[in-house]
Structure formats: C-alpha cells, structure tokens
XYZ file of C-alpha atoms in Angstrom:
293
model
C -1.935 -28.388 12.197
C 1.669 -28.167 10.674
C 4.362 -26.974 13.106
C 6.771 -23.819 13.196
C 9.227 -22.663 15.774
C 9.439 -19.695 17.640
C 12.295 -19.168 19.058
C 13.035 -22.859 20.459
C 9.085 -23.178 21.478
C 6.784 -25.473 18.510
C 3.714 -24.040 17.511
C 1.226 -24.428 15.402
C 1.687 -22.582 11.734
C -1.253 -20.199 12.179
C -2.104 -18.210 15.116
C -5.141 -16.778 16.896
C -5.095 -13.064 17.498
C -7.718 -12.611 20.573
C -8.019 -9.129 20.103
C -11.805 -8.960 18.866
C -13.195 -10.894 21.367
C -12.047 -7.946 24.001
C -12.292 -4.722 22.318
C -15.626 -2.707 21.098
C -17.673 -5.019 19.031
C -16.527 -8.164 20.975
C -19.168 -11.023 21.096
C -20.271 -12.460 24.923
C -18.542 -14.127 27.187
C -19.856 -17.503 25.909
C -19.289 -17.303 22.357
C -15.448 -15.612 23.223
C -14.887 -19.070 25.160
C -16.150 -21.001 22.836
C -14.242 -18.982 20.491
C -11.087 -19.612 22.095
C -11.842 -23.210 22.611
C -12.487 -24.241 18.752
C -8.996 -22.763 17.843
C -7.632 -24.789 20.853
C -9.392 -27.864 19.204
C -8.165 -26.756 15.569
C -3.863 -26.993 16.902
C -3.932 -23.788 17.897
C -1.030 -23.425 20.432
C -0.470 -19.653 19.854
C -2.335 -17.189 21.364
C -2.202 -13.584 20.906
C -2.758 -10.635 23.174
C -2.049 -7.405 24.534
C -2.756 -5.051 27.621
C -4.337 -2.530 26.205
C -7.052 -5.087 24.353
C -10.196 -3.975 25.967
C -13.289 -1.414 24.798
C -12.742 2.624 25.969
C -12.976 3.356 29.217
C -12.273 0.058 30.426
C -9.427 -2.218 32.883
C -6.038 -2.311 30.871
C -5.895 -6.652 30.760
C -9.670 -7.271 29.825
C -8.306 -10.076 26.586
C -5.365 -11.283 29.145
C -8.080 -11.903 31.573
C -10.198 -13.051 29.153
C -7.379 -15.655 27.730
C -6.683 -16.333 31.294
C -10.115 -18.066 31.825
C -10.651 -19.563 28.148
C -7.742 -21.806 29.226
C -9.032 -22.611 33.005
C -12.226 -23.643 31.252
C -10.908 -25.440 28.453
C -11.037 -29.549 28.938
C -8.164 -30.511 26.855
C -4.557 -30.515 26.796
C -3.056 -26.459 27.393
C 0.486 -26.944 28.558
C 2.098 -26.527 24.642
C 0.288 -23.399 24.505
C 2.665 -20.358 23.714
C 0.200 -17.142 25.590
C 1.899 -13.909 23.756
C 1.150 -10.872 25.333
C 2.085 -7.145 24.149
C 2.834 -3.999 26.897
C 3.421 -0.184 25.641
C 0.319 1.070 24.478
C -3.194 2.200 26.033
C -6.117 3.445 25.128
C -8.568 6.318 25.740
C -11.762 7.391 26.030
C -12.817 8.039 22.907
C -11.336 4.558 21.529
C -8.214 6.475 20.491
C -4.502 4.303 21.009
C -1.599 5.915 23.023
C 2.205 4.966 23.295
C 4.123 4.674 26.464
C 7.661 3.240 26.214
C 9.176 4.584 29.173
C 11.235 1.549 31.191
C 8.887 1.728 34.325
C 5.928 1.485 32.711
C 6.640 -1.664 31.107
C 8.177 -2.974 33.719
C 5.311 -2.806 35.652
C 3.071 -3.769 32.680
C 5.040 -7.058 32.126
C 4.122 -7.661 35.478
C 0.640 -6.671 35.789
C -0.040 -8.901 32.570
C 1.746 -11.499 34.459
C -0.461 -11.986 37.155
C -3.482 -11.703 35.085
C -2.438 -14.180 32.551
C -1.172 -16.173 36.106
C 1.823 -17.331 34.753
C 5.297 -16.678 35.373
C 7.492 -16.496 33.059
C 5.029 -14.364 30.658
C 5.506 -17.203 27.529
C 6.367 -14.177 24.899
C 6.533 -10.500 25.693
C 6.378 -8.125 23.141
C 6.736 -4.032 22.725
C 3.750 -2.776 21.195
C 5.190 0.119 19.724
C 8.115 2.424 19.797
C 7.774 5.433 21.160
C 8.897 8.668 20.043
C 9.195 10.216 22.918
C 11.690 7.596 24.539
C 14.709 6.266 22.529
C 14.155 2.890 21.724
C 17.251 1.646 23.512
C 16.166 2.314 26.598
C 12.118 0.727 26.283
C 14.297 -1.981 24.832
C 16.761 -2.132 27.845
C 13.858 -2.490 30.156
C 12.423 -5.636 28.526
C 16.396 -7.056 28.760
C 15.431 -6.267 32.520
C 12.393 -8.699 32.058
C 13.851 -11.311 30.269
C 16.853 -10.898 33.554
C 14.504 -10.882 35.790
C 12.453 -14.082 34.636
C 9.516 -11.921 34.553
C 9.570 -12.877 30.434
C 10.991 -16.223 28.452
C 10.969 -14.777 25.398
C 10.376 -11.645 23.710
C 9.626 -10.011 20.580
C 9.000 -6.188 18.858
C 5.581 -4.975 17.463
C 5.229 -2.130 14.604
C 8.848 -1.500 13.844
C 11.217 -1.031 10.811
C 14.596 -3.253 9.992
C 16.563 -0.465 11.907
C 14.965 -0.951 14.828
C 14.650 -4.992 14.578
C 19.101 -4.950 14.443
C 18.972 -2.590 17.427
C 16.545 -5.096 18.842
C 18.743 -8.012 18.020
C 22.173 -6.263 19.677
C 20.639 -5.366 22.671
C 18.502 -8.939 23.374
C 20.535 -10.845 22.163
C 19.297 -14.530 20.678
C 16.075 -13.911 23.623
C 14.583 -12.078 20.434
C 12.668 -14.280 18.433
C 9.651 -12.626 16.803
C 8.470 -9.707 14.989
C 4.619 -8.422 14.804
C 3.562 -6.200 11.836
C 1.215 -4.996 9.597
C 1.262 -7.229 6.471
C -1.118 -8.676 4.183
C -2.687 -9.168 0.612
C -3.418 -5.806 1.073
C -0.802 -4.116 3.377
C 2.741 -5.255 1.598
C 4.950 -2.537 2.994
C 6.410 -4.953 5.802
C 8.401 -6.978 3.029
C 12.174 -5.933 3.956
C 11.659 -6.340 7.589
C 10.025 -9.909 6.166
C 13.466 -10.336 4.537
C 15.219 -9.796 7.838
C 13.801 -11.479 9.846
C 14.045 -14.625 7.495
C 17.988 -13.694 6.998
C 17.813 -13.796 11.543
C 15.256 -16.764 11.593
C 13.010 -14.498 13.915
C 9.386 -15.589 13.624
C 7.223 -13.026 11.880
C 3.976 -12.115 12.863
C 1.574 -10.692 10.424
C -1.230 -8.472 12.025
C -4.576 -7.796 10.378
C -3.319 -11.090 8.187
C -6.810 -10.915 6.275
C -6.423 -7.183 5.225
C -8.584 -6.348 2.139
C -10.003 -10.066 1.836
C -12.753 -9.951 3.828
C -13.792 -6.661 2.660
C -13.372 -7.886 -1.068
C -15.962 -10.332 -0.345
C -18.646 -8.013 0.925
C -18.424 -5.975 -2.838
C -19.971 -9.339 -3.832
C -19.448 -12.451 -6.326
C -20.023 -11.138 -9.264
C -17.262 -8.095 -8.526
C -14.858 -10.706 -6.896
C -12.466 -12.114 -9.260
C -12.211 -8.712 -11.324
C -10.903 -6.777 -8.481
C -7.057 -5.985 -9.455
C -5.814 -6.407 -5.683
C -7.830 -9.529 -4.673
C -9.517 -11.012 -7.327
C -6.379 -13.751 -7.498
C -7.752 -14.857 -4.199
C -11.306 -15.203 -5.034
C -10.525 -17.124 -8.479
C -8.479 -19.870 -5.865
C -10.513 -19.732 -3.318
C -13.583 -21.457 -5.453
C -11.071 -23.140 -7.285
C -10.290 -25.168 -4.182
C -13.819 -25.068 -3.279
C -12.319 -23.406 0.111
C -12.867 -19.385 1.774
C -10.669 -16.414 0.183
C -9.668 -16.011 3.654
C -8.289 -19.094 3.836
C -5.827 -18.964 0.648
C -4.707 -15.446 2.054
C -3.306 -17.196 5.041
C -1.892 -20.255 3.026
C -0.306 -17.706 1.115
C 1.367 -15.950 3.575
C 2.787 -19.507 5.511
C 4.322 -19.872 1.377
C 6.301 -16.563 1.540
C 8.576 -17.548 4.646
C 9.053 -20.595 6.790
C 9.303 -17.876 9.481
C 5.962 -16.374 8.984
C 3.067 -16.856 11.680
C -0.178 -15.147 10.664
C -2.225 -14.392 13.569
C -5.686 -13.744 12.519
C -8.194 -12.551 15.148
C -11.734 -14.154 14.695
C -15.173 -13.609 16.922
C -16.897 -16.705 15.994
C -15.971 -20.443 16.857
C -16.538 -21.142 11.960
C -14.180 -18.456 11.858
C -11.097 -18.976 13.938
C -11.579 -23.072 12.758
C -11.670 -21.900 9.241
C -8.468 -20.078 9.524
C -6.967 -22.821 10.881
C -7.141 -24.740 7.830
C -4.909 -22.996 6.361
C -2.521 -24.875 7.805
C -2.739 -28.064 5.565
C -3.892 -26.273 1.965
C -0.812 -25.442 0.205
C -0.759 -23.364 -2.653
C 0.422 -24.657 -5.903
C 3.688 -22.510 -7.698
C 1.486 -20.685 -10.295
C -1.186 -20.059 -8.116
C 1.725 -18.126 -6.120
C 3.409 -16.584 -8.839
C -0.457 -15.107 -9.552
C -0.750 -13.818 -5.899
C 2.383 -12.511 -5.383
C 1.790 -10.156 -8.563
C -1.679 -9.423 -7.270
C-alpha cells in the first residue's frame, strides 16, 4: 500500500467507504466484520462512515458502531487507523435522506459519534452536506467549536462547491484537511473542486468512486470495449489482467496527489481488489485515453 497525507496524518492511498456494511442490503455481521478486517490486512488505514449510515427506521450511528466493533475485534495493529465520520444528515422511515446543519444539532451529533466510536477526539469529522435552511458559515462555526473543544481533531466538508470550500478554509484554517465530493469515471462535475483542493493542499475523497464501472460490467464482456464512456477502463483492465474497478481507482489516484478514493465494499474479496489499486501505476498513454473517455 502506498501512502498519502490527510492533513498531518499518513494514510493508505486507498481508503474504505463502509456505508454498504450498514444500510439496506447490508451483509450479515460476520461478513461485515470480515470485510473491514480484510481492508486492514490489505493496508487500508482510512475508514469512512457517518452517523446517517443505517437502514430506514434504524438507529443513527449503526455504521459507526459497526466500525468500532470491527476495530475492537481485529487481531492486528489499529493505532494507525484514521476513522472518519460525518454529521449533518439523517434518514427517513421510507429510505429518504434529510439535512440538518443547525449548530446545536452538529454539536450533539459529533458528541454522540464520539461515544459510539469510543474515541475522543474523532480523527476526522466531516460536515456531510450544506443545509439550505442554515447559513453555511453557522454550520462551519459549530465545526470550529468542536475543534476548539477537542471533540474532533481534524475537519472536512462534503458535497460542496469551490466557494464553500474557500469559506470553510477561512473559518477553519489549516484544521480543514479534506473535501469529500462525488467523483468517478462517470461523474466528473467536481473537477473545479478537485483542482482547488490540489492548490490548497486539501485531501480530496471521491465518494462513489466506481460510479459507472460496476454497472457497465453488467452489460457483458461483448459490449464493454465499445462503451464510449467506460470502454477504455475495460480495455486497460483486460490488457493489465486486473479488474476495471482497480483501473478506475488507479486512474483516480493519478488525477492528483491529493486524491484519496474511498470505494465501498461488502465482501472481503472486493475490498482487497480495491486496495490493490495502490500498486497499479498507469502509463501516460493509458491515462490520456482514460482522461478523454
């Protein structure tokens, strides 16, 4: 596993987004724990979760409790693992998602997350999404208070545009270390945010980094290389003898030294394959083809 920096913390270049382990369609407890342990065995040291990662009607923090149990049950070293969680979103009984950026909610949510994770300060706490009903500066002010109080060590923001990143930097200073936006071979709208993160030295954590790749694989091998959006990823995968998902993650790593993809997984073999992207270095010719799709 290669390493990259997240603030002043050295983490594996490929992280693990644990959301699939605790929402609808999640695996049973044994497989979920085995998947986290497989990630740790493969050198992953960044685990991403959120207080809202639970099934509809479930209790907030189910994903955080699972991560805590997995770390407690792991037989190897965990002192170098950075657990990142998020606050500011919720679930509805019918499976929808809510947003709550009120300062009082964020303070309470972070304290609850710390108790569930069994750690204070929280390694990385991320404001999950701007709340249109609350001035963003007020939500960020609550994050600053949590930093000052020692409830959280480092801060990040998610689902933001460039103006919001700059505002967060102004309010949080160098304690803002990361941005988590959707970015993948299929969804590249956050290119300006990625560039800004590179300029500011902020880690960029693409969520849903395999968007489109897994779906295109369902179309069958005969259609893959003709797909105008994803054919290149499948061609490189065939030539390299690896999965297209691994190629997609290697491509993300090559976009910028600040990129730390956090692919999800619900099986040990899948998370091991993702971790292998750290050692896959694509050629300039391959990158040129994939960048142009």
